[in-house]
Structure formats: structure tokens, C-alpha cells
CSV table of C-alpha atoms in Angstrom, one decimal:
chain,number,residue,atom,x,y,z
A,217,MET,CA,17.0,17.1,7.2
A,218,ALA,CA,13.3,18.9,5.9
A,219,VAL,CA,12.2,18.6,3.1
A,220,LEU,CA,10.1,21.7,1.1
A,221,LEU,CA,7.4,21.5,-1.2
A,222,GLY,CA,7.4,24.8,-2.0
A,223,PRO,CA,7.4,28.2,0.4
A,224,ASP,CA,6.6,28.1,3.7
A,225,ILE,CA,5.3,24.2,3.9
A,226,PRO,CA,7.4,22.3,6.0
A,227,VAL,CA,7.6,18.6,5.7
A,228,ARG,CA,9.5,16.7,8.9
A,229,PRO,CA,12.4,15.4,8.8
A,230,LEU,CA,13.2,12.3,7.4
A,231,VAL,CA,14.2,9.5,9.1
A,232,PRO,CA,15.4,6.1,8.4
A,233,VAL,CA,13.1,2.8,9.4
A,234,ALA,CA,14.8,0.1,11.6
A,235,GLY,CA,16.3,-2.5,9.5
A,236,ASP,CA,16.8,-0.1,6.5
A,237,THR,CA,18.0,3.2,5.2
A,238,ALA,CA,15.8,3.8,2.9
A,239,PRO,CA,14.3,7.2,5.0
A,240,VAL,CA,10.9,7.9,6.0
A,241,PHE,CA,8.7,10.8,7.3
A,242,ASP,CA,8.7,11.2,10.7
A,243,ASP,CA,5.9,12.1,12.2
A,244,ASP,CA,6.3,12.9,15.9
A,245,ALA,CA,9.2,15.4,14.9
A,246,ALA,CA,8.7,18.4,14.7
A,247,CYS,CA,8.3,20.5,10.9
A,248,VAL,CA,11.2,22.5,10.2
A,249,ALA,CA,10.4,25.6,8.4
A,250,PRO,CA,13.3,27.9,5.9
A,251,ALA,CA,15.2,30.0,8.1
A,252,ASP,CA,13.7,33.1,7.4
A,253,THR,CA,9.9,32.1,7.4
A,254,PRO,CA,8.4,31.7,11.2
A,255,ALA,CA,7.6,28.5,13.0
A,256,ALA,CA,4.9,26.3,12.1
A,257,PRO,CA,2.2,26.1,14.1
A,258,ALA,CA,1.8,23.3,16.6
A,259,GLY,CA,-0.4,20.7,14.4
A,260,ALA,CA,0.4,22.4,10.6
A,261,CYS,CA,3.2,20.3,9.3
A,262,PRO,CA,1.2,17.8,6.5
A,263,SER,CA,3.7,15.1,5.5
A,264,THR,CA,2.1,15.5,2.0
A,265,PRO,CA,-0.1,19.0,1.3
A,266,ALA,CA,-2.2,17.5,-1.7
A,267,ALA,CA,-2.6,21.4,-2.1
A,268,ALA,CA,0.7,22.2,-2.7
A,269,ALA,CA,1.8,19.5,-3.9
A,270,THR,CA,3.0,20.5,-7.8
A,271,LEU,CA,4.5,23.6,-6.7
A,272,ARG,CA,7.5,22.3,-7.5
A,273,PRO,CA,8.9,19.0,-9.4
A,274,SER,CA,8.6,15.6,-7.3
A,275,GLU,CA,10.5,12.9,-7.7
A,276,GLY,CA,10.4,9.4,-6.2
A,277,SER,CA,12.1,6.0,-6.1
A,278,VAL,CA,9.9,3.7,-8.8
A,279,HIS,CA,9.9,0.2,-9.5
A,280,SER,CA,7.4,0.2,-12.3
A,281,TRP,CA,4.4,0.6,-13.5
A,282,ASP,CA,2.2,-1.7,-15.3
A,283,LEU,CA,-1.9,-1.8,-16.6
A,284,SER,CA,-4.0,-4.1,-15.1
A,285,THR,CA,-7.8,-5.2,-15.1
A,286,GLY,CA,-9.5,-6.4,-12.1
A,287,VAL,CA,-6.8,-6.6,-9.7
A,288,ASP,CA,-6.0,-4.2,-8.4
A,289,GLY,CA,-8.8,-2.1,-8.5
A,290,PRO,CA,-12.1,-1.7,-10.9
A,291,GLY,CA,-11.9,-1.6,-14.3
A,292,THR,CA,-8.1,-1.5,-16.2
A,293,ARG,CA,-6.0,0.6,-14.5
A,294,PHE,CA,-3.1,2.0,-15.0
A,295,VAL,CA,-0.6,1.4,-11.9
A,296,THR,CA,2.3,2.4,-10.8
A,297,PHE,CA,4.7,0.0,-7.9
A,298,LEU,CA,7.0,2.4,-5.8
A,299,SER,CA,10.0,0.7,-4.2
A,300,GLY,CA,11.1,0.2,-0.9
A,301,CYS,CA,8.5,-2.5,1.8
A,302,PRO,CA,9.2,-1.9,5.1
A,303,LEU,CA,7.6,-5.5,6.0
A,304,THR,CA,8.9,-8.5,4.9
A,305,CYS,CA,6.3,-10.9,4.0
A,306,LEU,CA,7.3,-14.3,3.6
A,307,TYR,CA,4.9,-15.6,0.8
A,308,CYS,CA,6.3,-11.7,-1.3
A,309,HIS,CA,5.8,-12.1,-4.7
A,310,ASN,CA,7.5,-8.8,-5.7
A,311,PRO,CA,10.7,-8.6,-3.2
A,312,ASP,CA,12.5,-7.3,-5.5
A,313,THR,CA,10.0,-3.6,-4.2
A,314,TRP,CA,11.3,-4.3,-0.4
A,315,ARG,CA,14.2,-1.8,-1.1
A,316,MET,CA,14.1,1.6,-2.1
A,317,ARG,CA,18.2,1.8,-4.0
A,318,ASN,CA,16.8,-0.9,-5.9
A,319,GLY,CA,14.0,1.4,-8.1
A,320,ARG,CA,14.6,3.7,-10.1
A,321,ARG,CA,14.5,7.7,-9.6
A,322,THR,CA,11.6,9.1,-11.0
A,323,SER,CA,9.6,12.7,-11.7
A,324,ALA,CA,6.3,12.5,-11.0
A,325,ASP,CA,5.9,14.1,-14.4
A,326,ALA,CA,7.5,11.8,-15.5
A,327,VAL,CA,4.9,9.2,-14.3
A,328,ILE,CA,1.6,11.6,-15.2
A,329,ALA,CA,2.5,11.7,-18.9
A,330,GLU,CA,2.7,8.1,-19.0
A,331,ALA,CA,-0.5,7.6,-17.2
A,332,SER,CA,-2.3,9.9,-19.4
A,333,LYS,CA,-1.1,7.9,-22.8
A,334,TYR,CA,-3.8,5.8,-21.3
A,335,THR,CA,-6.5,8.0,-20.3
A,336,LYS,CA,-9.2,7.3,-22.8
A,337,PHE,CA,-8.4,3.5,-22.7
A,338,ILE,CA,-9.3,3.9,-18.4
A,339,ALA,CA,-12.3,5.5,-18.4
A,340,ALA,CA,-14.5,3.7,-21.3
A,341,SER,CA,-13.6,0.8,-19.1
A,342,GLY,CA,-14.6,2.4,-16.0
A,343,GLY,CA,-10.6,1.6,-13.8
A,344,GLY,CA,-8.2,4.4,-12.8
A,345,ALA,CA,-4.8,4.9,-10.9
A,346,THR,CA,-3.2,2.9,-8.9
A,347,ILE,CA,-0.6,3.4,-6.1
A,348,SER,CA,1.2,0.2,-4.9
A,349,GLY,CA,4.1,-0.7,-4.2
A,350,GLY,CA,6.4,-2.2,-2.0
A,351,GLU,CA,4.2,-0.4,0.5
A,352,PRO,CA,3.2,3.4,-0.8
A,353,LEU,CA,3.5,5.2,2.2
A,354,LEU,CA,6.8,4.4,2.7
A,355,GLN,CA,7.3,7.2,0.3
A,356,PRO,CA,4.4,9.6,1.2
A,357,VAL,CA,4.6,12.6,-0.4
A,358,PHE,CA,5.8,11.1,-3.6
A,359,ALA,CA,2.7,9.2,-3.6
A,360,GLY,CA,0.3,12.2,-2.0
A,361,GLU,CA,1.4,13.9,-5.7
A,362,LEU,CA,0.8,11.2,-7.7
A,363,LEU,CA,-2.9,10.7,-6.1
A,364,HIS,CA,-3.4,14.8,-6.1
A,365,ARG,CA,-2.4,14.8,-10.2
A,366,MET,CA,-3.8,11.5,-11.2
A,367,LYS,CA,-7.4,12.9,-10.2
A,368,HIS,CA,-6.7,16.0,-10.3
A,369,GLU,CA,-5.1,16.6,-13.1
A,370,LEU,CA,-6.1,13.1,-15.5
A,371,GLY,CA,-9.1,13.0,-13.9
A,372,LEU,CA,-8.9,9.7,-12.9
A,373,HIS,CA,-10.2,7.2,-10.5
A,374,THR,CA,-7.5,6.1,-6.8
A,375,ALA,CA,-6.6,3.6,-5.6
A,376,LEU,CA,-3.9,3.8,-2.9
A,377,ASP,CA,-2.6,-0.6,-2.2
A,378,THR,CA,-1.3,-0.4,0.8
A,379,SER,CA,-0.3,-2.4,4.1
A,380,GLY,CA,-1.5,-0.2,6.2
A,381,PHE,CA,1.4,-0.6,8.7
A,382,LEU,CA,2.5,3.2,7.4
A,383,GLY,CA,-1.1,4.4,7.7
A,384,ALA,CA,-0.4,7.2,10.5
A,385,ARG,CA,2.5,8.5,7.6
A,386,ALA,CA,-0.5,9.6,5.3
A,387,THR,CA,-2.2,12.9,6.4
A,388,ASP,CA,-5.9,13.3,6.0
A,389,ALA,CA,-4.8,15.3,2.5
A,390,LEU,CA,-3.6,12.6,0.6
A,391,LEU,CA,-6.8,10.3,1.7
A,392,ARG,CA,-8.7,13.9,0.2
A,393,ASP,CA,-7.2,12.5,-3.0
A,394,VAL,CA,-8.4,8.1,-2.6
A,395,ASP,CA,-11.2,7.2,-4.2
A,396,LEU,CA,-9.8,3.7,-2.4
A,397,VAL,CA,-7.8,2.4,-0.7
A,398,LEU,CA,-7.1,-1.8,-1.0
A,399,LEU,CA,-6.1,-3.2,2.3
A,400,ASP,CA,-4.1,-5.8,3.2
A,401,ILE,CA,-5.2,-7.3,6.9
A,402,LYS,CA,-2.6,-10.1,6.3
A,403,SER,CA,-4.0,-11.9,10.1
A,404,TRP,CA,-5.7,-11.2,12.8
A,405,ASP,CA,-3.7,-13.0,15.5
A,406,PRO,CA,-0.6,-10.6,16.1
A,407,GLN,CA,2.0,-13.6,16.1
A,408,THR,CA,1.0,-15.1,13.3
A,409,TYR,CA,1.0,-11.5,11.7
A,410,GLN,CA,4.3,-10.7,13.2
A,411,LYS,CA,5.5,-14.0,11.6
A,412,VAL,CA,4.2,-13.7,7.8
A,413,THR,CA,5.0,-9.7,7.9
A,414,GLY,CA,8.0,-8.7,10.3
A,415,ARG,CA,6.3,-6.0,12.3
A,416,PRO,CA,3.5,-5.3,14.4
A,417,LEU,CA,-0.6,-6.3,13.2
A,418,GLN,CA,-1.6,-3.0,15.5
A,419,PRO,CA,-0.8,-0.1,13.9
A,420,THR,CA,-2.9,-1.6,10.8
A,421,LEU,CA,-5.8,-1.8,12.7
A,422,ASP,CA,-5.7,1.5,13.7
A,423,PHE,CA,-5.0,2.9,9.8
A,424,ALA,CA,-8.5,0.8,9.0
A,425,ARG,CA,-10.6,2.6,12.0
A,426,ARG,CA,-9.1,5.5,10.6
A,427,LEU,CA,-10.5,4.7,7.6
A,428,ALA,CA,-13.9,4.3,8.6
A,429,ASP,CA,-13.9,7.2,11.2
A,430,LEU,CA,-13.5,9.0,7.7
A,431,GLY,CA,-15.8,7.4,5.9
A,432,LYS,CA,-13.6,5.9,3.3
A,433,GLU,CA,-14.5,2.7,1.0
A,434,VAL,CA,-12.0,0.1,1.2
A,435,HIS,CA,-11.2,-2.8,-0.5
A,436,VAL,CA,-10.0,-5.7,2.4
A,437,ARG,CA,-7.3,-8.5,0.7
A,438,PHE,CA,-6.9,-11.4,2.6
A,439,VAL,CA,-3.9,-14.3,1.0
A,440,LEU,CA,-5.5,-17.6,2.7
A,441,VAL,CA,-2.0,-19.6,3.6
A,442,PRO,CA,-2.1,-23.6,4.1
A,443,GLY,CA,-0.9,-24.2,8.2
A,444,LEU,CA,0.1,-20.2,8.0
A,445,THR,CA,-3.3,-17.7,8.0
A,446,ASP,CA,-5.7,-20.3,7.6
A,447,ALA,CA,-6.9,-21.5,11.0
A,448,PRO,CA,-10.2,-20.9,11.5
A,449,GLU,CA,-10.3,-18.3,14.3
A,450,ASN,CA,-8.0,-16.3,12.0
A,451,VAL,CA,-10.1,-16.3,9.6
A,452,ALA,CA,-12.8,-15.6,11.4
A,453,GLY,CA,-11.3,-12.9,13.2
A,454,VAL,CA,-10.5,-10.6,9.8
A,455,ALA,CA,-14.0,-11.3,8.7
A,456,SER,CA,-15.5,-9.6,12.4
A,457,PHE,CA,-12.9,-7.1,12.3
A,458,ALA,CA,-14.2,-6.1,8.5
A,459,ALA,CA,-17.8,-6.4,9.2
A,460,SER,CA,-17.8,-4.0,12.2
A,461,LEU,CA,-15.9,-1.4,10.4
A,462,GLY,CA,-18.8,-0.6,7.8
A,463,ASN,CA,-16.7,0.8,5.3
A,464,VAL,CA,-15.8,-2.5,4.1
A,465,ALA,CA,-17.4,-3.2,0.5
A,466,ARG,CA,-15.4,-6.4,-1.6
A,467,VAL,CA,-12.9,-8.5,0.5
A,468,ASP,CA,-10.9,-10.7,-1.9
A,469,VAL,CA,-9.8,-13.7,-0.4
A,470,LEU,CA,-6.0,-14.6,-2.1
A,471,PRO,CA,-5.1,-18.3,-2.5
A,472,PHE,CA,-1.3,-18.4,-1.6
A,473,HIS,CA,0.8,-18.9,-5.0
A,474,LYS,CA,4.4,-19.8,-5.6
A,475,LEU,CA,4.9,-17.5,-8.9
A,476,GLY,CA,7.7,-15.4,-6.7
A,477,GLU,CA,9.8,-18.2,-5.9
A,478,ALA,CA,11.9,-17.4,-8.7
A,479,LYS,CA,12.7,-13.6,-8.0
A,480,TRP,CA,13.6,-14.8,-3.6
A,481,GLU,CA,16.2,-17.2,-5.7
A,482,ALA,CA,17.7,-14.7,-7.8
A,483,LEU,CA,18.1,-11.9,-4.7
A,484,ASP,CA,19.6,-15.1,-2.9
A,485,LYS,CA,16.6,-14.7,-0.3
A,486,GLU,CA,15.4,-18.3,1.0
A,487,PHE,CA,12.0,-18.4,0.3
A,488,THR,CA,10.4,-20.7,3.2
A,489,LEU,CA,7.2,-21.9,2.3
A,490,HIS,CA,8.8,-23.4,-0.4
A,491,ASP,CA,7.0,-26.9,0.6
A,492,THR,CA,3.6,-24.9,1.1
A,493,PRO,CA,0.6,-26.0,-1.0
A,494,SER,CA,-2.0,-23.5,-2.1
A,495,PRO,CA,-5.5,-23.6,-0.5
A,496,SER,CA,-8.2,-26.2,-2.2
A,497,PRO,CA,-10.4,-24.3,-4.0
A,498,GLU,CA,-13.6,-26.0,-1.6
A,499,ARG,CA,-11.0,-24.6,1.8
A,500,VAL,CA,-11.0,-21.7,-0.4
A,501,ALA,CA,-14.8,-21.8,-0.9
A,502,GLU,CA,-15.5,-22.2,3.3
A,503,VAL,CA,-13.4,-19.5,3.9
A,504,LYS,CA,-15.1,-17.0,2.0
A,505,ALA,CA,-18.3,-18.3,3.6
A,506,VAL,CA,-16.6,-17.5,6.7
A,507,PHE,CA,-17.0,-13.5,5.2
A,508,ALA,CA,-20.0,-13.9,3.2
A,509,ALA,CA,-21.9,-14.7,6.6
A,510,GLU,CA,-20.5,-11.5,8.6
A,511,GLY,CA,-22.5,-9.7,5.5
A,512,LEU,CA,-19.2,-9.1,3.5
A,513,ASN,CA,-18.6,-9.6,0.0
A,514,ALA,CA,-16.5,-12.3,-0.7
A,515,VAL,CA,-15.0,-12.4,-4.1
């Protein structure tokens, strides 16, 4: 199946992600152009062509939207949470966002109309708009249109909140409409990363390096989980890698919490970290100091 964002603008076919029925865009698949047009040339098949993103109405699966301050990027922000995520993080506080089918089918027009109600307030706070999830890059065309219109129609600073696992789905066109990437690096040790997320680490590292090559500002997020991600060599590895990139303006060391446990229970899922404590303030300070020693702004 091909998706078209307007005349003669082919987009990669949709294929399912292993373990779910939600479709994603396959970067390895050939472009499919309309029958009465020439085949798209090699390399000319963007999954989110920002210049074409508003040529026709777009819809996506949306979990919710909200206003937040100081959590999802600088200032007060209009945050759109898209449904669907290829990761199954053990400490996820929003497991209800994992499946696209559980979201609400919503038009980009509706999201933009809602965000437009708050633009003056957002601008006064030095804030902007954040596309989050779930994993927004599971819906790259929809995420790309939202970013494009938030930036160019509403004049808002834009942020993309992502694990980076599907970073290959983010075209350069999409990233041109992103002012800031909030990048979750959940572990440096590949085995720990696999245990935490159910997915391999390498795609996130590759995406981080690509963002560095593009000079895109990044805030790294690292969740500190006692007995899981807090090993000294794991912390040191994340810190060293983040420092090597040259575009990481900030590192958020996020203490593990269990505020989402009730959602796991409501979904009849086992929360395996039930007996895991939150890290002590002293341990959080020690971890921040490791990042600071690498010249990073750890908060």
C-alpha cells in the first residue's frame, strides 16, 4: 500500500513492526508512484516531505494532548502524545500509549486548531510545541506534518521526544522542522538496553550521531533505575557518549518512579519493577556529577 501526500509525492509503503499490528514506514521498500506518473527516482522517496506536508489533510493516532512546563522542553509547551511505540520499557509510565489502535484517530487540523488557542501564552513563556508519544516516529508522516505546521503556521519552537529507535524513519526534511530533540538513551550496555526496552541499542546510537552531524540541538534523557541502569560503567558510558557528540546541551537524569504502575495493572500487565525503589537523592547527585565531569549540563 502506498500513501500519497499530494500529486506525484510517493511515500514508502507501510509494513508492520514485529510484535504488533501497527504499520510503520519501511525505509528499505521501493517507492510507489501513481500509475499515470513516472517511477520515483532512486533516493527521492521521503517519508515526511515537510514542503509537501500540508498539501492534503493528514490524520494520525493520538493518545492525548496537554500543556506542560519544564518537562517536555523549555518553557510552557503544547505537547501532543501520539499512540504507538515499538519499545516496551519496563518502567514506562504510559503503557497505554503502546498501541496505535488504542489512540483516537485525529486530523492534523484538529491538533493545530487546539494548539493555536495557546500560542500567545506559550510565546510569553519562551515555550513551544513538543511531539511525543508513545514513539512519534512510528507515525513519521503525521509527526512531520504536525512539526511543520507548528513551526511555520503557529511560529512555535518545536521539539521531538523520541527513543531514537526509529530514527531512520526521520527524514532530513522532518528534522529541518525540529528545533530540539529530546533523546532517551536508556542504557549504554546493549544487554541492559535490550532488557529494559525489548529492542537493540544500536539504532539509537546511530540516530544520535546523525543528529550530531546535522548540528541539531539535543537534550539527553537518562532514567536512573537502581539495580538496572545505575551501574557505574553504564552511567559512565552514557556520559562519555553524550559528551562525544558535541550537540548535547543538557542531560536530564530522571529518577525512577512507579507513578504509572496503576496503568500497568489496568492493562492486566505485570509491572516487574514493583519492588524496585527510587534512587536516593545522593545517588542521583552522584550520577549528575559523572555527566558534569564530562563537561555536560546535567540537571
